[in-house]
Short mmCIF file of C-alpha atoms in Angstrom, two decimals:
data_model
loop_
_atom_site.label_atom_id
_atom_site.label_comp_id
_atom_site.label_asym_id
_atom_site.label_seq_id
_atom_site.Cartn_x
_atom_site.Cartn_y
_atom_site.Cartn_z
CA MET A 1 7.81 6.70 -38.15
CA THR A 2 7.13 4.09 -35.47
CA GLU A 3 3.95 4.00 -33.46
CA PRO A 4 4.20 4.52 -29.72
CA GLU A 5 4.28 1.34 -27.67
CA VAL A 6 0.94 0.63 -26.02
CA PRO A 7 1.28 -0.81 -22.51
CA LEU A 8 -0.35 -4.20 -22.14
CA ASP A 9 -3.28 -4.53 -19.80
CA ASP A 10 -3.58 -7.13 -17.05
CA ASP A 11 -5.73 -9.43 -19.17
CA GLU A 12 -3.00 -9.77 -21.77
CA PHE A 13 -0.34 -10.41 -19.11
CA VAL A 14 -2.61 -13.00 -17.47
CA LYS A 15 -3.14 -14.80 -20.78
CA ARG A 16 0.59 -14.87 -21.41
CA ALA A 17 1.32 -16.06 -17.87
CA GLN A 18 -1.29 -18.80 -18.19
CA HIS A 19 0.67 -20.04 -21.20
CA GLY A 20 3.92 -20.17 -19.23
CA ASP A 21 5.35 -16.67 -19.75
CA LEU A 22 7.08 -15.98 -16.42
CA GLU A 23 8.03 -12.46 -17.47
CA ALA A 24 4.34 -11.64 -17.92
CA TYR A 25 3.62 -12.81 -14.36
CA GLU A 26 6.61 -10.80 -13.11
CA ARG A 27 5.00 -7.73 -14.71
CA LEU A 28 1.73 -8.49 -12.88
CA VAL A 29 3.66 -8.85 -9.63
CA ALA A 30 5.43 -5.53 -10.19
CA ARG A 31 2.18 -3.83 -11.09
CA HIS A 32 0.20 -5.06 -8.05
CA THR A 33 2.73 -5.47 -5.23
CA ALA A 34 2.04 -2.08 -3.66
CA SER A 35 -1.73 -2.52 -3.50
CA ALA A 36 -1.35 -6.10 -2.24
CA TYR A 37 0.99 -4.89 0.50
CA ARG A 38 -1.37 -2.07 1.53
CA THR A 39 -4.25 -4.54 1.67
CA ALA A 40 -2.31 -6.96 3.86
CA VAL A 41 -1.34 -4.16 6.25
CA LEU A 42 -4.88 -2.79 6.42
CA LEU A 43 -6.23 -6.26 7.19
CA GLY A 44 -3.82 -6.63 10.11
CA ALA A 45 -0.83 -8.56 8.79
CA GLY A 46 1.53 -6.05 10.42
CA SER A 47 5.18 -6.97 10.14
CA ASP A 48 4.21 -10.16 8.28
CA ALA A 49 2.65 -8.23 5.37
CA GLU A 50 5.56 -8.94 3.01
CA ASP A 51 5.30 -12.67 3.71
CA VAL A 52 1.53 -12.57 3.16
CA VAL A 53 2.00 -10.81 -0.18
CA GLN A 54 4.68 -13.23 -1.30
CA ASP A 55 2.50 -16.22 -0.37
CA ALA A 56 -0.43 -14.64 -2.20
CA PHE A 57 1.58 -14.17 -5.40
CA VAL A 58 2.86 -17.74 -5.24
CA LYS A 59 -0.67 -19.09 -4.71
CA GLY A 60 -1.93 -16.81 -7.47
CA TYR A 61 0.65 -18.19 -9.87
CA ARG A 62 -0.12 -21.79 -8.94
CA ASN A 63 -3.84 -21.17 -9.42
CA LEU A 64 -3.62 -18.97 -12.49
CA ALA A 65 -5.35 -21.61 -14.59
CA ARG A 66 -8.41 -21.17 -12.36
CA TYR A 67 -8.60 -17.42 -13.00
CA ARG A 68 -11.58 -16.92 -15.30
CA GLY A 69 -11.54 -13.16 -15.73
CA GLU A 70 -14.96 -12.65 -14.14
CA ALA A 71 -13.36 -10.01 -11.92
CA SER A 72 -10.21 -8.02 -12.56
CA PHE A 73 -6.90 -9.71 -11.86
CA ARG A 74 -6.30 -7.12 -9.13
CA SER A 75 -9.55 -8.04 -7.37
CA TRP A 76 -8.79 -11.74 -7.68
CA LEU A 77 -5.29 -11.22 -6.28
CA LEU A 78 -6.48 -9.03 -3.40
CA ALA A 79 -8.99 -11.74 -2.44
CA ILE A 80 -6.03 -14.13 -2.18
CA VAL A 81 -4.18 -11.56 -0.04
CA ALA A 82 -7.24 -11.30 2.23
CA ASN A 83 -7.40 -15.09 2.55
CA GLU A 84 -3.70 -15.32 3.33
CA THR A 85 -4.09 -12.61 5.98
CA ARG A 86 -6.96 -14.57 7.57
CA ASN A 87 -4.75 -17.68 7.52
CA LEU A 88 -2.05 -15.66 9.28
CA HIS A 89 -4.51 -14.56 11.97
CA ARG A 90 -5.64 -18.15 12.52
CA SER A 91 -2.08 -19.44 12.81
CA ARG A 92 -1.19 -16.58 15.20
CA THR A 93 -4.19 -17.45 17.36
CA ARG A 94 -3.21 -21.14 17.45
CA ARG A 95 0.43 -20.31 18.18
CA ASP A 96 -0.49 -17.84 20.92
CA GLY A 97 -2.83 -20.42 22.47
CA LEU A 98 -0.07 -23.02 22.47
CA VAL A 99 2.35 -20.59 24.09
CA LEU A 100 -0.17 -19.73 26.80
CA ARG A 101 -0.92 -23.41 27.48
CA ALA A 102 2.79 -24.23 27.62
CA ALA A 103 3.44 -21.35 30.00
CA ALA A 104 0.53 -22.44 32.22
CA ALA A 105 1.82 -26.02 32.27
CA GLU A 106 5.28 -24.85 33.34
CA ALA A 107 3.83 -22.67 36.08
CA GLU A 108 1.93 -25.55 37.72
CA PRO A 109 3.88 -26.79 40.73
CA ALA A 110 5.02 -30.35 40.56
CA ILE A 111 3.09 -32.55 42.99
CA ALA A 112 5.60 -34.34 45.12
CA GLY A 113 4.66 -37.75 46.37
CA ASP A 114 4.79 -38.48 50.09
CA SER A 115 7.95 -40.43 50.78
CA ALA A 116 6.56 -41.95 53.98
#
């Protein structure tokens, strides 16, 4: 008789991913995508929430060696999602400011020199 398979916890997947196991990181992504997406939406990412989540998972993977396990992987990841959402807000603010300045510059009448 075989023993039932015990699902691995996040810590085990993180350890495996830190040692190069991409499938382990894929499992973490699958496990936490929904909560990461909800967090991004709640923090105001709107229609860009999927991009925020994708960027957060990429940054999480690149910085996995820095994960120390002091908090749960989920908490660590959601902090990255929050940071990425803040980055999105900052870039939106800059972009909107540029658009407003460009529109204002186009609206200014050209000063014609006196031909006399």
